mmCIF file of C-alpha atoms and ligand atoms in Angstrom:
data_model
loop_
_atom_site.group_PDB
_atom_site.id
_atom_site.type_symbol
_atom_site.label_atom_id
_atom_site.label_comp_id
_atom_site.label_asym_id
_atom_site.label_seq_id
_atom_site.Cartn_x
_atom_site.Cartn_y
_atom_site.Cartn_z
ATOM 1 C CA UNK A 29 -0.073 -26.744 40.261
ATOM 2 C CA UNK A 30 -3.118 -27.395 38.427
ATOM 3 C CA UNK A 31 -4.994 -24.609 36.860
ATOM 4 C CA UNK A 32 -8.903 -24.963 37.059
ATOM 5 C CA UNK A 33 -9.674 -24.234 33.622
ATOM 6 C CA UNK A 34 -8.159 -26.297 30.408
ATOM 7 C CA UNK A 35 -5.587 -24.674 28.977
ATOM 8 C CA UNK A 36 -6.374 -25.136 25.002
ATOM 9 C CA UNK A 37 -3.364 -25.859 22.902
ATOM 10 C CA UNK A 38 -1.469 -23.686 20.698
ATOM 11 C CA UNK A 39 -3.039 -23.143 17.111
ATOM 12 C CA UNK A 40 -1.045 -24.756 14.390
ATOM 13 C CA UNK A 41 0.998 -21.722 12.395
ATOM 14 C CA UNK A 42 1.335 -22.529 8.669
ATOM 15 C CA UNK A 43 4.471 -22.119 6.974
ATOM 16 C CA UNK A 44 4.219 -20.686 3.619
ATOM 17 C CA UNK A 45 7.536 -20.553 1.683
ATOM 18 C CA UNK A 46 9.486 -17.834 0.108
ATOM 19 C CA UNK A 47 8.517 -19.029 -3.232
ATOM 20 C CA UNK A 48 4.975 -19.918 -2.667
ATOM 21 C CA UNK A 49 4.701 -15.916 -1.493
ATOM 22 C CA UNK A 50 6.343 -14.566 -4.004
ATOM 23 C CA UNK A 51 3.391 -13.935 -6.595
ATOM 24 C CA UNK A 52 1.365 -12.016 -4.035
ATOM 25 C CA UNK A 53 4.612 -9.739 -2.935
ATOM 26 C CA UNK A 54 4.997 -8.844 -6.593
ATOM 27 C CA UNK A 55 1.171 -8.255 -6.997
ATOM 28 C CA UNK A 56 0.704 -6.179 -3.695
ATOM 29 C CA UNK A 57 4.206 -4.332 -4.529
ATOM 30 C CA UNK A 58 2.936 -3.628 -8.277
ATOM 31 C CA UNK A 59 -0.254 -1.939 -6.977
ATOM 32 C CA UNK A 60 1.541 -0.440 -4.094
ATOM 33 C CA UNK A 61 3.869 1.643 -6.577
ATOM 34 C CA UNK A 62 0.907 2.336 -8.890
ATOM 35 C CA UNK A 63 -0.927 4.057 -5.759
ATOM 36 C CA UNK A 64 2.982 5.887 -4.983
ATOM 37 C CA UNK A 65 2.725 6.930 -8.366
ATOM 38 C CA UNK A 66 -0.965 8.424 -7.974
ATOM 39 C CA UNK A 67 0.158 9.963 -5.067
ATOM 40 C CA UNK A 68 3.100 11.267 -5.613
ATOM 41 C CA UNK A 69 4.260 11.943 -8.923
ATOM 42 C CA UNK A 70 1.513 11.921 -10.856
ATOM 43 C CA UNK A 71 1.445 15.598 -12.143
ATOM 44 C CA UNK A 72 3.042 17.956 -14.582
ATOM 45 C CA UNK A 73 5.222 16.301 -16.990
ATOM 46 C CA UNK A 74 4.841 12.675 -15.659
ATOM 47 C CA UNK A 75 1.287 12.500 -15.431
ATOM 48 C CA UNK A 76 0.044 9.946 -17.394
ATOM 49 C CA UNK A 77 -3.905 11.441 -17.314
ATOM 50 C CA UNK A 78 -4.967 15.347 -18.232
ATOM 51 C CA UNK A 79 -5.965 17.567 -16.026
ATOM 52 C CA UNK A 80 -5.621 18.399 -12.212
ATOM 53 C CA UNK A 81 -8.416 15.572 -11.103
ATOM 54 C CA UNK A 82 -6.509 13.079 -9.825
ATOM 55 C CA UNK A 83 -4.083 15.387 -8.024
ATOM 56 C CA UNK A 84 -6.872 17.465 -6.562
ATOM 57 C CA UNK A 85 -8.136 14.155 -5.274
ATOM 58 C CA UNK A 86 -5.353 13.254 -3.738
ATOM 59 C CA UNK A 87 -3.658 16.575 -2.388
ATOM 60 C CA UNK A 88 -3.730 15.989 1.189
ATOM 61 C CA UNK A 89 -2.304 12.597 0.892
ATOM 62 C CA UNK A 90 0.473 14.412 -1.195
ATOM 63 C CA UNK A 91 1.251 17.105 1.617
ATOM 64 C CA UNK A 92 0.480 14.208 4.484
ATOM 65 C CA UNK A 93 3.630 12.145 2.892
ATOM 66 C CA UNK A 94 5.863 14.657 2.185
ATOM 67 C CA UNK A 95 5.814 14.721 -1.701
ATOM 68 C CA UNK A 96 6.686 18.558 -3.345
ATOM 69 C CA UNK A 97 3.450 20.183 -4.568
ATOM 70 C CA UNK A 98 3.591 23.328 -4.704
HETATM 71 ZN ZN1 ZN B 9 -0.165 21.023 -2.323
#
């Protein structure tokens, strides 16, 4: 059966290797744990800045994901 309108072809999917990937997974997983680490365990004696700014900032975030605050 013919259709009436052209039916475009499929667009060409790139492969990207493992190893061509692999700098951007450890870039995006290095900021990814730096942002868990804001998050979640920056505070008390881990916290690597003074004062409650950072966790004030991000205190719903903390209570949204589960982390113990308080
Ligand atoms: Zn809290």
């Amino acid at each position: 059966m013919a259709t009436a309108f052209p039916v475009p072809a499929a667009p060409a999917v790139p492969v990207v290797s493992l190893r061509a990937l692999a700098p951007y997974a450890v870039f995006a997983g290095v900021i990814l744990l730096a942002l868990l680490y804001l998050v979640g365990m920056d505070q008390g004696a881990t916290s690597m800045f003074s004062g409650t700014m950072i966790h004030e900032f991000v205190h719903d975030g903390r209570h949204l994901l589960g982390f113990p605050c308080h």
